[in-house]
Amino acid sequence: MAKKSYKSMDEFAGACGVSRPTLSKYFHDPSNVKEVTRKRIEAALKKSNFEPNLFARHLNRKRTRNIGVLVPTISDPFYVQVVTLIELELRARGFWPIQISCHTRPDLEEEAIRTLLALKVAGAIVAPLGAGSRASTLQRLTDTIPVVCFDSPASFDLPYVGNDNAQSVAAMVQYLCRSGEPPVFLEIPQVNENSGERQESYRATMLKEGHEPLVIDCETPASWEFERLGFEQMQTILKRDGLPGRTLFCANDRFAFGAMAAAFAAGLKIGRGEGCDVRIAGHDDHPLSRYTCPPLTTMAQNAAAIASTSVEILLRRIDDLDEGRPMQDDKVILEATLVMRESA
């Protein structure tokens, strides 16, 4: 039997035998209506093709149920992983996520923020572009709606959820020092605060372990193409003076992927077993790190907690704003977990 079609909320409300405000209340939150009414609406939905115009309904409210999610790039699986979890958490709470990437470009980050403001989102969860951001861009957003940052903090005080880089890098350095030769740190371009924090923790932990830190800065122009940068940096190291040590700790997994590829191309055997030429470790537990050859030893960020905590803080700030309560500038730093695999 063909399902019935309805042209408007009013028409569908009449078919359900409920008022338009009651139907709107159901779509906002089904638990807000009586069980008998909810069952009547849901029975009618099963027999129809009716879908509410969410955007039109939101325009009629003081505040929409839309939440902006802005990241530097959608090509990095780490952001894909966290944003997916954020999206599912928001949808479960009755909010509609609007995801935008600025593709690592400051002009597109500014355009994305203008778009979110035009869509009248109730709040936003943002991974700031970092060093390349225009100073006033994020400030413009925070002047209008509640904002929570994740992965990298803003250049001014905002709620933030991210990784404890001091803890995670220290754990990796201690493991590498105690399981073999102390590590050399392969730096990435400092596109945001994470890289600087990780290098600082590396230096401090090496000294604490009784070793002289050795940092090799990335010599290629700044870019978010970390795999390419890691490959080119490793090639340069091997051609110039050879390996500075038998253990390399890369500032992130994507850089490690490139370094591993260059080492393999040069005929080096990567791993912690007998006959291996170099150990390579990374940071982040990128979704592909377990599938490299050999699988990459790394520090696993708590992506699930980053996502759920970011959503929790943002929705609390939205409620505080609606109720006229002062908003707290929460800062939640989460520990990472050492994942030992065959590469180091």
Coordinates of C-alpha atoms in Angstrom, one line a residue:
M1 CA 0.0 0.0 0.0
A2 CA 1.4 3.4 -1.0
K3 CA 2.2 5.7 1.9
K4 CA 0.2 8.9 2.3
S5 CA 1.8 12.3 1.5
Y6 CA 1.2 15.5 3.4
K7 CA 2.2 19.0 2.2
S8 CA 2.6 20.7 5.6
M9 CA 2.8 20.3 9.3
D10 CA -0.8 21.6 9.7
E11 CA -2.1 19.0 7.3
F12 CA -0.2 16.2 9.0
A13 CA -1.2 17.4 12.5
G14 CA -4.9 17.2 11.3
A15 CA -4.3 13.6 10.1
C16 CA -2.8 12.7 13.5
G17 CA -5.7 14.3 15.4
V18 CA -3.4 16.6 17.3
S19 CA -2.7 20.3 17.3
R20 CA 0.1 21.9 15.4
P21 CA 1.9 23.0 18.6
T22 CA 1.7 19.4 20.0
L23 CA 3.2 18.1 16.8
S24 CA 6.0 20.6 16.9
K25 CA 6.6 19.7 20.6
Y26 CA 6.9 16.0 19.5
F27 CA 9.5 16.7 16.8
H28 CA 11.4 18.9 19.2
D29 CA 11.5 16.1 21.8
P30 CA 9.1 13.1 21.7
S31 CA 9.3 12.8 25.5
N32 CA 7.6 16.2 25.8
V33 CA 4.2 14.7 24.8
K34 CA 2.0 12.2 26.5
E35 CA 2.6 8.5 25.6
V36 CA -0.8 8.0 24.0
T37 CA -0.2 11.1 21.8
R38 CA 3.3 10.0 20.9
K39 CA 2.0 6.6 19.8
R40 CA -0.7 8.2 17.7
I41 CA 1.9 10.5 15.9
E42 CA 4.3 7.6 15.4
A43 CA 1.6 5.4 14.0
A44 CA 0.7 8.1 11.5
L45 CA 4.4 8.6 10.6
K46 CA 4.7 4.9 9.7
K47 CA 1.8 5.2 7.3
S48 CA 3.1 8.3 5.6
N49 CA 6.1 9.8 3.8
F50 CA 5.9 12.9 5.9
E51 CA 9.2 14.6 7.0
P52 CA 9.2 17.8 8.9
N53 CA 11.0 20.8 7.4
L54 CA 13.5 21.1 10.2
F55 CA 15.1 24.3 8.8
A56 CA 11.7 26.1 8.5
R57 CA 10.7 25.0 12.0
H58 CA 14.0 26.3 13.4
L59 CA 13.5 29.7 11.8
N60 CA 10.3 30.1 13.9
R61 CA 12.1 29.6 17.1
K62 CA 14.2 32.0 19.1
R63 CA 17.1 29.6 18.9
T64 CA 17.6 26.8 16.4
R65 CA 18.6 23.2 17.2
N66 CA 21.5 23.4 14.7
I67 CA 25.1 23.1 15.9
G68 CA 28.1 24.0 13.8
V69 CA 31.1 21.7 13.7
L70 CA 34.2 23.3 12.1
V71 CA 37.5 21.5 11.4
P72 CA 40.7 22.4 9.5
T73 CA 40.4 19.5 7.1
I74 CA 38.2 16.5 6.3
S75 CA 41.0 14.6 4.7
D76 CA 42.5 13.7 8.1
P77 CA 40.9 10.5 9.5
F78 CA 41.5 11.7 13.1
Y79 CA 39.1 14.7 12.5
V80 CA 36.7 12.3 10.6
Q81 CA 36.7 10.0 13.7
V82 CA 36.0 12.7 16.2
V83 CA 33.5 14.6 14.1
T84 CA 31.5 11.4 13.5
L85 CA 31.3 10.8 17.2
I86 CA 30.3 14.4 17.8
E87 CA 27.6 14.2 15.1
L88 CA 26.1 11.0 16.6
E89 CA 26.1 12.5 20.1
L90 CA 24.4 15.6 18.9
R91 CA 21.7 13.7 17.0
A92 CA 21.0 11.5 20.0
R93 CA 20.3 14.7 22.0
G94 CA 18.0 16.2 19.4
F95 CA 20.4 18.6 17.7
W96 CA 21.3 18.8 14.0
P97 CA 25.0 19.0 13.2
I98 CA 26.2 21.2 10.4
Q99 CA 29.8 20.2 9.5
I100 CA 32.2 22.5 7.6
S101 CA 35.9 22.2 6.8
C102 CA 38.1 25.2 6.0
H103 CA 40.5 23.0 4.0
T104 CA 43.5 24.5 6.1
R105 CA 42.9 27.9 4.5
P106 CA 42.4 31.0 6.7
D107 CA 40.1 32.6 4.1
L108 CA 37.8 29.6 4.1
E109 CA 37.8 29.4 7.9
E110 CA 36.5 33.0 7.9
E111 CA 33.9 32.1 5.2
A112 CA 32.8 29.0 7.2
I113 CA 32.2 31.2 10.3
R114 CA 30.2 33.6 8.3
T115 CA 28.1 30.7 7.0
L116 CA 27.5 29.3 10.5
L117 CA 26.4 32.7 11.7
A118 CA 24.1 33.1 8.7
L119 CA 22.5 29.7 9.5
K120 CA 21.9 30.9 13.0
V121 CA 23.4 27.9 14.7
A122 CA 22.8 27.7 18.5
G123 CA 26.5 26.9 19.1
A124 CA 29.6 25.6 17.6
I125 CA 32.3 23.0 18.2
V126 CA 35.5 24.1 16.6
A127 CA 39.0 22.7 16.0
P128 CA 40.8 26.0 15.3
L129 CA 43.1 26.2 12.3
G130 CA 45.9 27.5 14.6
A131 CA 48.8 29.6 13.4
G132 CA 47.2 30.4 10.1
S133 CA 44.0 31.7 11.6
R134 CA 43.1 35.4 11.3
A135 CA 43.0 36.9 14.8
S136 CA 39.4 38.2 14.7
T137 CA 37.8 35.3 12.9
L138 CA 37.0 33.0 15.8
Q139 CA 36.3 36.0 18.1
R140 CA 33.5 37.0 15.8
L141 CA 31.8 33.7 16.3
T142 CA 32.3 33.6 20.1
D143 CA 30.8 37.1 20.3
T144 CA 27.5 35.7 19.0
I145 CA 27.1 32.1 20.2
P146 CA 28.6 29.6 22.7
V147 CA 31.7 27.9 21.3
V148 CA 33.8 25.0 22.5
C149 CA 37.2 24.2 21.0
F150 CA 38.7 20.7 20.6
D151 CA 42.1 19.3 19.5
S152 CA 43.8 22.7 19.6
P153 CA 42.9 25.6 21.9
A154 CA 42.0 29.1 20.7
S155 CA 44.4 32.0 21.0
F156 CA 42.2 33.4 23.7
D157 CA 40.2 31.9 26.6
L158 CA 37.5 29.5 25.4
P159 CA 36.2 26.2 26.7
Y160 CA 38.6 23.5 25.4
V161 CA 38.8 19.7 25.3
G162 CA 42.0 18.1 24.2
N163 CA 44.8 15.7 24.7
D164 CA 47.3 16.0 27.5
N165 CA 50.4 16.3 25.4
A166 CA 52.7 16.5 28.3
Q167 CA 51.5 13.2 29.7
S168 CA 51.3 11.4 26.3
V169 CA 54.7 12.4 25.0
A170 CA 56.3 11.6 28.4
A171 CA 54.8 8.2 28.4
M172 CA 56.1 7.4 24.9
V173 CA 59.6 8.8 25.6
Q174 CA 59.9 6.8 28.8
Y175 CA 58.8 3.6 26.9
L176 CA 61.3 4.1 24.1
C177 CA 64.2 4.9 26.4
R178 CA 63.6 1.9 28.6
S179 CA 63.0 -0.5 25.7
G180 CA 65.9 0.5 23.6
E181 CA 67.9 3.4 22.3
P182 CA 66.6 6.9 23.4
P183 CA 64.5 8.5 20.6
V184 CA 65.3 11.4 18.3
F185 CA 62.2 13.7 17.9
L186 CA 61.1 14.4 14.3
E187 CA 59.2 17.7 14.4
I188 CA 56.3 18.7 12.2
P189 CA 55.5 22.3 11.1
Q190 CA 53.9 24.1 14.1
V191 CA 50.5 24.6 12.6
N192 CA 48.9 24.7 16.0
E193 CA 49.8 24.5 19.7
N194 CA 50.0 20.7 19.8
S195 CA 53.4 20.4 18.1
G196 CA 55.0 22.9 20.4
E197 CA 53.6 21.2 23.5
R198 CA 54.8 17.8 22.3
Q199 CA 58.3 19.0 21.6
E200 CA 58.5 20.7 25.0
S201 CA 57.4 17.5 26.7
Y202 CA 60.0 15.5 24.7
R203 CA 62.8 17.7 25.8
A204 CA 61.8 17.7 29.4
T205 CA 61.3 13.9 29.6
M206 CA 64.6 13.1 27.8
L207 CA 66.5 15.2 30.4
K208 CA 64.6 13.6 33.2
E209 CA 65.6 10.2 31.8
G210 CA 69.2 11.2 31.7
H211 CA 69.5 11.7 27.9
E212 CA 70.3 14.7 25.7
P213 CA 67.3 15.6 23.6
L214 CA 67.8 15.8 19.8
V215 CA 65.1 17.5 17.8
I216 CA 65.1 17.5 14.0
D217 CA 63.0 20.4 12.7
C218 CA 61.0 19.9 9.5
E219 CA 62.8 21.8 6.8
T220 CA 60.1 21.9 4.1
P221 CA 57.6 24.8 3.9
A222 CA 54.7 24.6 6.4
S223 CA 51.8 22.4 5.2
W224 CA 49.2 20.0 6.6
E225 CA 50.4 17.3 4.1
F226 CA 52.1 15.5 6.9
E227 CA 52.7 12.2 5.1
R228 CA 54.5 14.0 2.3
L229 CA 56.5 16.1 4.8
G230 CA 57.5 13.0 6.7
F231 CA 58.6 11.2 3.5
E232 CA 60.7 14.2 2.3
Q233 CA 62.2 14.8 5.8
M234 CA 63.3 11.2 6.1
Q235 CA 64.8 11.2 2.6
T236 CA 66.8 14.4 3.5
I237 CA 68.1 12.8 6.7
L238 CA 69.2 9.6 5.0
K239 CA 70.9 11.4 2.1
R240 CA 72.7 13.9 4.2
D241 CA 74.2 12.1 7.2
G242 CA 72.2 9.0 7.7
L243 CA 70.1 8.1 10.7
P244 CA 70.9 10.2 13.8
G245 CA 69.8 7.3 16.0
R246 CA 68.1 4.0 15.8
T247 CA 64.9 5.2 17.4
L248 CA 62.7 8.0 15.8
F249 CA 59.7 9.5 17.6
C250 CA 57.5 11.4 15.1
A251 CA 55.3 14.3 16.4
N252 CA 52.2 12.7 14.8
D253 CA 51.2 9.4 13.1
R254 CA 50.8 10.9 9.7
F255 CA 54.3 12.2 9.7
A256 CA 55.5 8.8 10.8
F257 CA 53.7 7.2 7.8
G258 CA 55.8 9.2 5.5
A259 CA 59.0 8.6 7.4
M260 CA 58.3 4.8 7.4
A261 CA 57.7 4.9 3.6
A262 CA 61.0 6.7 3.0
A263 CA 62.9 4.3 5.3
F264 CA 61.4 1.3 3.5
A265 CA 62.3 2.8 0.1
A266 CA 65.9 3.1 1.3
G267 CA 66.0 -0.6 2.2
L268 CA 65.8 -0.2 6.0
K269 CA 64.0 -2.7 8.1
I270 CA 61.6 -1.0 10.6
G271 CA 60.7 -2.7 13.9
R272 CA 61.8 -3.7 17.4
G273 CA 62.8 -7.2 16.5
E274 CA 66.2 -8.8 15.7
G275 CA 67.9 -7.5 12.6
C276 CA 65.8 -4.3 12.4
D277 CA 67.6 -1.0 11.5
V278 CA 65.3 1.6 13.0
R279 CA 62.4 1.9 15.4
I280 CA 59.7 4.5 14.5
A281 CA 56.9 5.6 16.8
G282 CA 54.1 8.2 16.4
H283 CA 51.4 10.0 18.2
D284 CA 47.5 10.1 18.0
D285 CA 46.6 6.5 17.1
H286 CA 45.5 7.5 13.6
P287 CA 42.8 5.0 12.4
L288 CA 45.3 3.6 9.8
S289 CA 48.2 3.3 12.2
R290 CA 47.4 -0.4 13.0
Y291 CA 47.5 -1.2 9.3
T292 CA 50.9 0.2 8.4
C293 CA 53.7 -2.3 7.8
P294 CA 54.8 -2.9 10.5
P295 CA 51.9 -1.6 12.6
L296 CA 52.8 1.7 14.2
T297 CA 53.5 2.1 17.9
T298 CA 51.7 5.3 19.1
M299 CA 49.8 7.2 21.8
A300 CA 46.1 6.8 21.4
Q301 CA 44.1 10.0 22.0
N302 CA 40.7 9.4 23.7
A303 CA 38.6 10.4 20.7
A304 CA 35.3 9.2 22.2
A305 CA 35.8 11.3 25.4
I306 CA 36.9 14.3 23.3
A307 CA 33.7 14.2 21.3
S308 CA 31.3 13.5 24.2
T309 CA 32.9 16.1 26.5
S310 CA 32.9 18.7 23.8
V311 CA 29.1 18.2 23.2
E312 CA 28.4 18.1 27.0
I313 CA 30.1 21.4 27.6
L314 CA 28.6 23.1 24.6
L315 CA 25.0 22.1 25.4
R316 CA 25.5 23.2 29.0
R317 CA 26.7 26.6 27.9
I318 CA 23.7 26.9 25.6
D319 CA 21.4 26.1 28.5
D320 CA 23.2 28.6 30.7
L321 CA 22.9 31.3 28.1
D322 CA 19.1 30.6 27.7
E323 CA 18.6 30.7 31.5
G324 CA 20.8 33.8 32.0
R325 CA 23.4 32.0 34.1
P326 CA 27.1 32.8 33.8
M327 CA 28.9 30.4 31.5
Q328 CA 32.0 28.6 32.7
D329 CA 35.2 28.5 30.6
D330 CA 35.8 24.7 31.1
K331 CA 39.1 23.2 30.2
V332 CA 39.3 19.4 30.0
I333 CA 42.6 17.7 29.3
L334 CA 42.4 14.0 28.7
E335 CA 45.2 11.4 29.0
A336 CA 46.3 9.2 26.1
T337 CA 47.2 5.5 26.2
L338 CA 50.4 3.9 25.0
V339 CA 49.7 1.4 22.1
M340 CA 52.7 -0.9 21.6
R341 CA 52.9 -2.4 18.1
E342 CA 55.8 -3.9 16.0
S343 CA 57.3 -0.6 14.7
A344 CA 59.0 0.3 18.0

